[in-house]
Coordinates of C-alpha atoms in Angstrom, one line a residue:
Chain A
X308 CA 153.0 110.3 110.0
X309 CA 152.2 110.0 113.7
X310 CA 149.2 112.4 113.4
X311 CA 148.1 109.8 110.4
X312 CA 148.6 106.7 112.7
X313 CA 146.6 108.6 115.7
X314 CA 143.6 109.4 113.1
X315 CA 143.4 105.6 111.9
X316 CA 143.9 104.3 115.6
X317 CA 141.0 106.4 116.8
X318 CA 138.8 105.4 113.7
X319 CA 139.5 101.7 114.2
X320 CA 138.9 102.0 118.1
X321 CA 135.5 104.0 117.2
X322 CA 134.4 101.0 114.8
X323 CA 135.3 98.5 117.5
X324 CA 133.3 100.2 120.2
X325 CA 130.2 100.8 117.9
X326 CA 130.6 97.1 117.0
X327 CA 130.4 96.2 120.7
X328 CA 126.7 97.2 120.7
X329 CA 124.2 94.3 120.5
X330 CA 122.9 93.6 117.2
X331 CA 119.3 93.1 116.7
X332 CA 117.7 90.6 114.3
X333 CA 115.5 91.9 111.4
X334 CA 113.1 89.1 111.1
X335 CA 112.3 89.1 114.9
X336 CA 108.8 90.3 115.5
X337 CA 108.6 93.1 118.1
X338 CA 111.9 94.7 116.7
X339 CA 110.9 96.3 113.6
X340 CA 107.3 95.5 113.6
X341 CA 104.9 95.0 116.4
X342 CA 104.2 91.0 117.2
X343 CA 100.6 89.7 116.1
X344 CA 97.9 88.2 118.1
X345 CA 99.2 84.7 118.0
X346 CA 102.7 86.1 119.1
X347 CA 101.0 88.6 121.9
X348 CA 98.4 87.0 123.8
X349 CA 97.6 90.7 125.6
X350 CA 96.2 91.8 122.0
X351 CA 92.4 91.6 121.8
X352 CA 91.5 88.6 119.3
X353 CA 89.1 86.3 117.9
X354 CA 89.6 82.9 116.6
X355 CA 87.5 82.2 113.4
X356 CA 87.9 80.4 110.3
X357 CA 91.0 78.9 111.1
X358 CA 93.0 82.1 111.7
X359 CA 93.3 84.5 114.7
X360 CA 92.0 88.0 113.9
X361 CA 92.9 91.3 116.0
X362 CA 89.6 92.8 116.8
X363 CA 87.7 94.8 119.2
X364 CA 83.9 96.1 119.5
X365 CA 82.7 99.2 120.9
X366 CA 79.0 99.9 121.8
X367 CA 75.9 97.9 123.0
X368 CA 76.0 94.0 121.7
X369 CA 72.4 94.1 121.0
X370 CA 72.5 97.4 119.0
X371 CA 72.6 97.1 115.1
X372 CA 76.1 95.7 114.0
X373 CA 78.4 98.2 112.0
X374 CA 81.6 96.1 110.7
X375 CA 84.2 98.5 109.8
X376 CA 86.5 97.0 106.7
X377 CA 90.0 98.7 106.5
X378 CA 91.6 99.3 103.1
X379 CA 94.7 98.2 101.7
X380 CA 94.7 95.1 101.1
X381 CA 97.2 95.0 103.9
X382 CA 96.3 98.2 106.0
X383 CA 94.8 97.9 109.5
X384 CA 92.0 99.4 111.4
X385 CA 93.8 102.0 113.3
X386 CA 93.4 104.7 110.7
X387 CA 89.4 104.3 111.0
X388 CA 89.2 104.5 114.8
X389 CA 87.1 107.7 114.6
X390 CA 84.2 105.2 113.5
X391 CA 84.2 104.4 117.2
X392 CA 82.0 107.5 117.6
X393 CA 79.1 105.6 116.0
X394 CA 79.0 103.4 119.2
X395 CA 77.5 106.2 120.9
X396 CA 74.8 106.8 118.4
X397 CA 73.1 103.3 118.8
X398 CA 75.4 101.0 117.0
X399 CA 77.6 98.2 117.9
X400 CA 80.9 98.9 116.3
X401 CA 83.1 95.9 115.1
X402 CA 86.6 96.5 114.0
X403 CA 89.0 93.7 112.9
X404 CA 92.2 93.6 111.0
X405 CA 91.8 91.4 108.0
X406 CA 93.7 88.0 107.8
X407 CA 97.4 88.8 107.2
X408 CA 96.8 92.5 108.0
X409 CA 97.5 94.6 110.8
X410 CA 98.0 92.5 113.9
X411 CA 96.3 89.5 112.8
X412 CA 97.9 86.2 112.4
X413 CA 100.2 85.8 109.1
X414 CA 99.7 83.0 106.9
X415 CA 101.4 81.8 103.8
X416 CA 100.9 83.5 100.6
X417 CA 98.9 80.4 98.9
X418 CA 96.2 80.6 101.2
X419 CA 95.0 84.1 100.3
X420 CA 91.8 84.2 97.9
X421 CA 88.8 86.6 97.6
X422 CA 86.5 83.9 99.0
X423 CA 88.7 83.4 102.3
X424 CA 88.3 87.2 102.9
X425 CA 84.4 86.9 102.4
X426 CA 84.6 83.6 104.7
X427 CA 86.3 85.6 107.4
X428 CA 83.9 88.4 107.0
X429 CA 81.0 85.9 107.6
X430 CA 82.6 84.5 110.6
X431 CA 83.5 88.0 112.4
X432 CA 79.7 88.7 111.8
X433 CA 78.7 85.4 113.2
X434 CA 81.0 85.7 116.1
X435 CA 79.6 89.0 117.2
X436 CA 76.0 88.5 116.2
X437 CA 73.9 88.4 119.3
X438 CA 70.5 87.4 117.8
X439 CA 69.1 86.1 114.4
X440 CA 67.3 89.4 113.7
X441 CA 70.0 92.0 114.3
X442 CA 70.7 94.2 111.5
X443 CA 74.3 94.4 110.0
X444 CA 75.9 97.2 108.2
X445 CA 79.4 97.5 106.8
X446 CA 81.6 100.4 106.7
X447 CA 84.6 100.0 104.0
X448 CA 87.1 102.4 103.0
X449 CA 89.0 101.6 99.7
X450 CA 90.3 98.3 99.4
X451 CA 87.5 97.8 102.5
X452 CA 84.6 98.9 100.2
X453 CA 85.6 96.6 97.4
X454 CA 85.4 93.7 100.1
X455 CA 82.2 95.1 101.4
X456 CA 80.8 94.9 97.8
X457 CA 82.2 91.4 97.3
X458 CA 80.3 90.4 100.1
X459 CA 76.9 92.0 99.2
X460 CA 77.3 90.4 95.6
X461 CA 77.8 87.2 97.2
X462 CA 75.3 87.3 100.3
X463 CA 73.0 90.3 99.5
X464 CA 70.3 89.3 102.1
X465 CA 72.7 89.4 105.2
X466 CA 73.6 93.0 104.8
X467 CA 71.2 95.8 105.4
X468 CA 73.3 98.7 104.1
X469 CA 76.7 99.7 103.3
X470 CA 79.0 103.0 103.4
X471 CA 81.3 102.6 100.7
X472 CA 84.3 105.2 100.6
X473 CA 86.1 105.5 97.5
X474 CA 86.5 101.7 96.3
X475 CA 89.0 101.3 93.4
X476 CA 86.5 99.4 91.5
X477 CA 84.1 96.4 91.4
X478 CA 85.3 95.2 88.1
X479 CA 89.0 94.5 87.8
X480 CA 89.7 96.8 85.0
X481 CA 88.4 99.8 87.1
X482 CA 90.7 98.8 89.9
X483 CA 93.7 98.7 87.4
X484 CA 92.4 102.1 86.2
X485 CA 92.4 103.7 89.7
X486 CA 95.6 101.9 91.1
X487 CA 97.4 103.0 87.9
X488 CA 96.3 107.0 88.4
X489 CA 97.0 106.8 92.3
X490 CA 100.3 105.0 92.1
X491 CA 101.6 107.4 89.0
X492 CA 104.9 109.3 90.1
X493 CA 107.5 111.1 88.2
X494 CA 110.3 108.8 87.7
X495 CA 112.9 111.3 89.2
X496 CA 110.3 112.0 92.2
X497 CA 111.5 111.7 95.6
X498 CA 108.6 109.4 96.3
X499 CA 109.3 107.0 93.7
X500 CA 112.9 106.7 94.7
X501 CA 112.1 106.4 98.3
X502 CA 110.5 103.4 97.1
X503 CA 112.7 101.8 94.9
X504 CA 116.0 102.9 96.7
X505 CA 114.9 100.9 99.9
X506 CA 115.4 97.6 98.2
X507 CA 119.3 97.6 98.0
X508 CA 119.1 97.7 101.8
X509 CA 116.3 95.5 103.0
X510 CA 115.4 92.0 101.2
X511 CA 113.0 89.3 102.5
X512 CA 111.9 85.9 101.4
X513 CA 108.1 85.2 101.4
X514 CA 108.5 83.6 104.8
X515 CA 110.2 86.6 106.6
X516 CA 106.7 88.7 107.0
X517 CA 108.3 90.8 109.6
X518 CA 110.6 92.1 107.2
X519 CA 108.4 92.5 104.4
X520 CA 105.8 94.2 106.5
X521 CA 108.2 96.5 107.6
X522 CA 109.5 97.3 104.1
X523 CA 105.9 97.7 103.0
X524 CA 105.2 100.2 106.4
X525 CA 108.1 102.4 105.1
X526 CA 106.5 102.8 101.6
X527 CA 103.3 104.1 103.3
X528 CA 105.3 107.6 103.1
X529 CA 104.4 107.6 99.3
X530 CA 100.7 108.1 100.2
X531 CA 101.4 111.2 102.5
X532 CA 103.7 112.9 100.4
X533 CA 103.2 116.2 98.6
X534 CA 103.5 114.3 95.2
X535 CA 100.6 112.1 95.8
X536 CA 97.6 112.7 94.0
X537 CA 95.4 111.2 97.1
X538 CA 95.4 114.7 98.7
X539 CA 95.5 113.3 102.2
X540 CA 96.2 115.7 105.1
X541 CA 99.2 113.8 106.3
X542 CA 100.5 110.4 107.7
X543 CA 97.9 107.9 108.6
X544 CA 98.5 105.9 111.9
X545 CA 99.0 102.1 111.6
X546 CA 100.1 99.3 113.6
X547 CA 101.5 96.9 110.8
X548 CA 101.3 96.6 107.1
X549 CA 100.6 93.1 105.4
X550 CA 102.9 93.0 102.7
X551 CA 102.1 89.1 101.7
X552 CA 98.2 89.7 101.5
X553 CA 98.8 92.8 99.5
X554 CA 100.8 91.1 97.2
X555 CA 98.8 87.9 97.1
X556 CA 95.2 89.4 96.4
X557 CA 96.6 91.5 93.7
X558 CA 98.0 88.5 92.1
X559 CA 94.6 86.9 92.4
X560 CA 93.1 89.9 90.9
X561 CA 95.2 90.0 87.9
X562 CA 94.7 86.2 87.5
X563 CA 90.9 86.0 88.3
X564 CA 90.0 89.4 86.9
X565 CA 87.0 89.6 89.2
X566 CA 83.6 91.0 88.7
X567 CA 81.7 92.0 91.8
X568 CA 78.6 93.6 90.2
X569 CA 76.7 90.2 88.8
X570 CA 74.0 90.6 91.5
X571 CA 74.1 94.0 92.7
X572 CA 71.3 94.9 90.4
X573 CA 69.1 92.8 92.8
X574 CA 70.2 94.7 95.9
X575 CA 67.9 97.5 96.3
X576 CA 68.8 98.8 99.5
X577 CA 70.1 102.2 99.6
X578 CA 74.3 102.6 99.5
X579 CA 76.1 105.7 100.8
X580 CA 78.9 105.9 98.3
X581 CA 81.2 108.4 99.4
X582 CA 84.2 110.2 97.4
X583 CA 86.5 113.0 98.4
X584 CA 87.2 116.4 96.6
X585 CA 90.9 116.4 97.0
X586 CA 91.7 112.8 95.7
X587 CA 92.9 113.8 92.0
X588 CA 92.9 110.0 91.1
X589 CA 89.1 109.4 91.8
X590 CA 86.8 112.3 91.0
X591 CA 83.1 112.5 90.2
X592 CA 83.2 110.6 86.9
X593 CA 85.0 107.5 88.5
X594 CA 82.8 107.7 91.5
X595 CA 79.6 107.8 89.0
X596 CA 81.0 104.9 87.1
X597 CA 81.9 102.8 89.9
X598 CA 78.8 103.3 91.9
X599 CA 76.3 102.8 89.2
X600 CA 76.6 98.9 89.6
X601 CA 74.2 99.6 92.4
X602 CA 70.6 100.5 91.9
X603 CA 69.9 102.7 94.7
X604 CA 72.9 105.2 95.4
X605 CA 73.3 108.2 97.4
X606 CA 76.4 109.8 96.1
X607 CA 78.1 112.1 98.4
X608 CA 81.5 114.1 98.0
X609 CA 83.3 115.3 101.0
X610 CA 84.6 118.6 100.6
X611 CA 88.2 119.4 101.8
X612 CA 89.2 115.9 102.3
X613 CA 91.4 113.4 100.3
X614 CA 91.4 109.7 100.0
X615 CA 91.5 108.9 103.7
X616 CA 88.7 111.3 104.6
X617 CA 87.5 109.2 107.5
X618 CA 90.8 109.7 109.5
X619 CA 91.5 113.5 109.4
X620 CA 89.4 116.2 111.1
X621 CA 88.2 118.1 108.3
X622 CA 87.0 114.9 106.3
X623 CA 85.5 113.4 109.5
X624 CA 83.6 116.3 110.3
X625 CA 81.6 116.2 107.0
X626 CA 81.8 112.4 107.0
X627 CA 80.3 111.3 110.0
X628 CA 77.0 113.2 109.8
X629 CA 76.3 112.0 106.4
X630 CA 77.1 108.5 107.5
X631 CA 75.0 108.8 110.7
X632 CA 72.0 110.1 109.0
X633 CA 72.4 107.4 106.3
X634 CA 72.5 104.6 108.7
X635 CA 69.8 106.3 111.0
X636 CA 67.5 106.6 107.8
X637 CA 67.4 102.7 106.8
Chain B
X602 CA 135.8 131.4 96.5
X603 CA 138.6 129.8 99.0
X604 CA 140.7 126.7 98.0
X605 CA 138.3 124.4 100.3
X606 CA 135.4 125.4 98.2
X607 CA 136.9 124.8 95.0
X608 CA 138.3 121.4 95.9
X609 CA 134.9 120.4 97.2
X610 CA 133.4 121.4 93.9
X611 CA 136.0 119.9 91.9
X612 CA 135.6 116.7 93.9
X613 CA 131.6 116.9 93.2
X614 CA 131.7 117.6 89.7
X615 CA 134.4 114.7 89.3
X616 CA 132.9 112.3 91.4
X617 CA 128.1 113.3 90.9
X618 CA 126.9 110.8 88.2
X619 CA 127.1 105.7 89.5
X620 CA 126.8 101.8 89.8
X621 CA 130.6 101.3 89.0
X622 CA 133.2 102.4 86.6
X623 CA 133.1 100.7 83.5
X624 CA 136.6 100.2 81.9
X625 CA 137.8 99.7 78.4
X626 CA 140.7 97.5 79.2
X627 CA 142.1 97.5 75.5
X628 CA 142.0 101.4 75.5
X629 CA 143.5 101.9 79.1
X630 CA 147.2 102.8 78.7
X631 CA 149.6 101.9 81.4
X632 CA 150.8 105.7 81.8
X633 CA 147.1 106.4 82.1
X634 CA 146.9 106.7 85.9
X635 CA 144.0 108.7 86.6
X636 CA 140.4 108.2 85.5
X637 CA 137.4 110.4 86.4
X638 CA 134.1 109.5 85.3
X639 CA 130.7 110.9 85.3
X640 CA 127.4 108.6 84.8
X641 CA 123.6 108.7 85.1
X642 CA 121.1 105.8 84.8
X643 CA 118.8 103.8 86.9
X644 CA 120.4 102.1 89.9
X645 CA 117.5 101.3 92.4
X646 CA 115.8 104.5 91.2
X647 CA 117.3 107.6 89.0
X648 CA 121.0 108.2 89.9
X649 CA 123.5 110.6 89.3
X650 CA 127.3 109.4 90.2
X651 CA 130.8 110.5 89.8
X652 CA 134.0 108.4 90.4
X653 CA 137.8 108.7 90.9
X654 CA 140.0 105.9 90.0
X655 CA 143.5 105.6 89.8
X656 CA 145.6 102.9 87.9
X657 CA 148.4 101.2 89.8
X658 CA 152.0 100.4 88.7
X659 CA 151.4 96.5 89.0
X660 CA 152.2 93.7 86.9
X661 CA 148.5 93.0 86.4
X662 CA 146.5 95.8 85.6
X663 CA 144.8 97.3 88.9
X664 CA 142.4 100.1 89.1
X665 CA 141.4 101.4 92.6
X666 CA 139.3 104.3 93.3
X667 CA 136.1 105.5 95.0
X668 CA 132.6 106.1 93.8
X669 CA 129.9 108.4 95.0
X670 CA 126.2 108.7 93.5
X671 CA 122.8 110.0 94.6
X672 CA 119.1 109.2 93.6
X673 CA 116.9 111.8 92.0
X674 CA 114.3 113.6 93.9
X675 CA 113.5 116.8 96.0
X676 CA 116.1 115.9 98.8
X677 CA 119.4 115.4 97.0
X678 CA 121.5 114.7 100.4
X679 CA 119.1 112.1 102.2
X680 CA 120.1 109.3 100.2
X681 CA 123.6 108.3 98.7
X682 CA 125.9 105.5 97.9
X683 CA 129.7 105.4 98.0
X684 CA 132.0 102.6 97.1
X685 CA 135.7 102.2 97.5
X686 CA 137.5 99.2 96.0
X687 CA 139.3 98.1 92.8
X688 CA 139.3 96.0 90.0
X689 CA 142.0 93.7 88.8
X690 CA 142.3 92.2 85.1
X691 CA 143.4 88.7 85.7
X692 CA 143.3 87.4 82.3
X693 CA 143.9 88.6 79.0
X694 CA 144.0 86.1 75.9
X695 CA 144.1 87.7 72.5
X696 CA 141.2 90.4 72.9
X697 CA 139.3 88.5 75.5
X698 CA 139.8 89.7 79.2
X699 CA 138.4 88.7 82.6
X700 CA 138.4 90.9 85.5
X701 CA 137.0 91.0 89.1
X702 CA 135.9 93.9 91.0
X703 CA 135.6 94.1 95.1
X704 CA 134.1 97.3 96.6
X705 CA 133.0 98.1 99.8
X706 CA 129.8 100.1 99.9
X707 CA 128.6 102.6 102.6
X708 CA 124.9 103.8 101.6
X709 CA 122.3 105.8 103.2
X710 CA 118.5 105.9 102.9
X711 CA 116.0 108.4 104.9
X712 CA 112.3 108.8 104.4
X713 CA 109.7 110.0 107.0
X714 CA 110.2 107.0 109.2
X715 CA 113.7 106.0 109.4
X716 CA 117.3 106.8 108.4
X717 CA 119.3 103.5 107.4
X718 CA 123.1 103.7 107.2
X719 CA 124.6 100.5 105.7
X720 CA 127.6 98.6 105.3
X721 CA 127.8 96.3 102.5
X722 CA 129.8 94.8 99.8
X723 CA 129.8 94.6 95.9
X724 CA 131.5 91.8 94.3
X725 CA 131.4 91.3 90.6
X726 CA 133.2 89.6 87.4
X727 CA 133.5 90.7 83.9
X728 CA 134.3 88.7 80.7
X729 CA 134.4 90.3 77.5
X730 CA 136.0 91.2 74.0
X731 CA 138.2 94.6 74.0
X732 CA 139.1 96.4 71.1
X733 CA 140.8 99.8 71.3
X734 CA 137.7 101.8 69.9
X735 CA 134.9 99.5 71.3
X736 CA 134.3 96.6 73.9
X737 CA 131.5 94.2 74.7
X738 CA 131.3 92.4 78.0
X739 CA 129.0 90.4 80.3
X740 CA 128.9 90.9 83.9
X741 CA 127.8 89.1 87.1
X742 CA 127.7 90.6 90.6
X743 CA 126.3 90.6 94.0
X744 CA 125.3 93.6 96.1
X745 CA 125.1 92.5 99.7
X746 CA 123.8 94.9 102.7
X747 CA 125.8 93.2 105.4
X748 CA 125.0 95.4 108.5
X749 CA 122.4 98.3 108.8
X750 CA 121.8 100.7 111.3
X751 CA 118.3 101.8 111.8
X752 CA 117.4 105.3 113.5
X753 CA 113.4 105.7 113.5
X754 CA 111.9 109.2 113.6
X755 CA 109.3 110.4 115.9
X756 CA 106.7 109.7 113.1
X757 CA 107.4 106.2 113.2
X758 CA 107.4 105.6 117.0
X759 CA 103.8 107.4 117.1
X760 CA 102.8 104.3 115.3
X761 CA 105.3 101.6 116.6
X762 CA 108.3 102.0 119.0
X763 CA 110.8 100.3 116.5
X764 CA 114.1 99.4 117.9
X765 CA 116.9 101.6 116.9
X766 CA 120.3 100.0 116.4
X767 CA 122.6 97.8 114.5
X768 CA 120.7 94.9 112.6
X769 CA 122.6 91.6 111.7
X770 CA 122.7 89.1 110.3
X771 CA 122.8 90.5 106.3
X772 CA 120.0 92.7 105.9
X773 CA 119.7 92.2 102.1
X774 CA 121.5 91.3 99.1
X775 CA 120.8 91.4 95.5
X776 CA 122.1 89.5 92.4
X777 CA 122.8 91.5 89.1
X778 CA 123.7 90.6 85.6
X779 CA 124.0 92.4 82.2
X780 CA 126.1 93.4 79.5
X781 CA 128.8 96.3 79.2
X782 CA 129.8 98.1 76.2
X783 CA 131.4 101.4 75.2
X784 CA 133.3 103.1 72.5
X785 CA 136.5 104.7 73.1
X786 CA 138.8 107.4 71.4
X787 CA 142.0 109.0 72.6
X788 CA 141.6 109.7 76.4
X789 CA 137.9 109.4 76.4
X790 CA 135.4 106.3 76.9
X791 CA 131.7 106.5 76.5
X792 CA 130.1 103.4 78.2
X793 CA 126.7 101.8 78.5
X794 CA 125.8 98.9 81.0
X795 CA 122.5 97.5 81.5
X796 CA 121.2 94.4 83.2
X797 CA 118.6 92.6 85.6
X798 CA 118.6 92.5 89.4
X799 CA 117.2 89.8 91.5
X800 CA 116.7 89.2 95.2
X801 CA 119.2 86.9 96.9
X802 CA 116.5 84.2 97.2
X803 CA 116.4 84.2 93.4
X804 CA 112.6 84.6 93.6
X805 CA 111.5 88.0 94.4
X806 CA 112.6 91.3 92.4
X807 CA 113.2 94.6 93.5
X808 CA 110.5 97.3 92.4
X809 CA 112.9 98.5 89.8
X810 CA 114.4 95.3 88.8
X811 CA 117.0 96.4 86.4
X812 CA 119.7 98.9 85.9
X813 CA 121.0 101.0 83.2
X814 CA 124.1 103.3 83.4
X815 CA 125.4 105.7 80.8
X816 CA 128.9 106.8 81.6
X817 CA 131.6 108.9 80.4
X818 CA 135.5 108.3 81.3
X819 CA 138.2 110.9 81.1
X820 CA 141.6 109.1 81.3
X821 CA 144.6 111.5 82.5
X822 CA 148.3 110.7 82.4

């Protein structure tokens, strides 16, 4: 009996000692996710189009401009920082986290649209452009390549060329087909259960973006799992995911079913279209189907790499010379 | 195989298939003191659970016990949920009966970035039509993650030095509602429960916004 009482007392004492630890607030920026540019003045940023974007540049501002567009929607440019290398080859490289993504300012869900993403890109180019004759190139990965194409379709004369790495599609059905394949996991898989089981630990309202972003970041492990069809080498580096913009733009797509190919037949500049060997959800057939919207395509396969071919050494060592040759030839 | 191993295996088998034990009050006899259950279904993932409950010698029927469940996947021991609590059958009018369930929850989640240990509660009310050989009931409940300890991995800290520690106020909560049904014979029940889950803001839904559980109860005197 005395032993039982001792055990109970020890357990209660431990519990009370643990409960004395100062508790943290889950929705405070800086606890589970980093602060955004509107909360941390030390971060590099620009204020354009009624928002504040996390942005930085590398290279001589007078050189030809290369704007890097990250994927997601809702990822950030950290995983594309290999592209800084273009700055040493005569390019003015511009990185920015898209609105509501990475370390850029968060907005209410209702504000997001494809047009506002295009307007942000126009504003970023205008902000950094140093002369009217400065040529502008886009390098988009995944969703970033879709955004680049939507931009070229809307403003073809403003872009001199583009490198597009595994865009899901330029018409909505192609996007749905690709997302369906790339997000297909067995019902009993560790990856799927890691995503669904989390919902009983953390829930957030739409205005609690720190919680939602954190939760979305945890789900990034799905893309790096061995069960993923994306074929990546490992985990991607990131700053902060944007959960609300990701959900918002997907809802916009489902509602508007966009077609970003309507003017592409008029765009005769060569496009470098990249796909990877190891992304089982993509492949040559999908690459040919999606890229066929452009009249002038250089289609390249990156051997030994997965979807995030720009981020890992094997993919980068193949991608970089192809991309540089393409840009220099234009 | 020593006695400790046998006890461990017995506990594991009688407690690995769980959301919460489903009871046919009309078939549960007062002398049936022990109820062991196995279940499987969808509960924020494909889960397997087991449970043991004991019927107390009280005026109002009260069943207390413990439940344990794990989600499927390659790493079977990284995530789990345990519940300790009881169910009281408050009202019986003819074949209609009303009961409430109160359970304390301890659960764990782990992936490449974080390990979460959570203390929470699961409260629900069940009202239904109970016959000795079958029953049909409706249930409404609230599963609250009250306080959660976050321990981040080195991989997460390479991206952002997220703060480890206890997070409060409540880190989550979901409302669930659905139906329970089952068939009973002698000391056996086959049960089915299913329903929907919505987040505590009543606007957002979890990725898997429904639950389904197939269960088997063995009642022992």
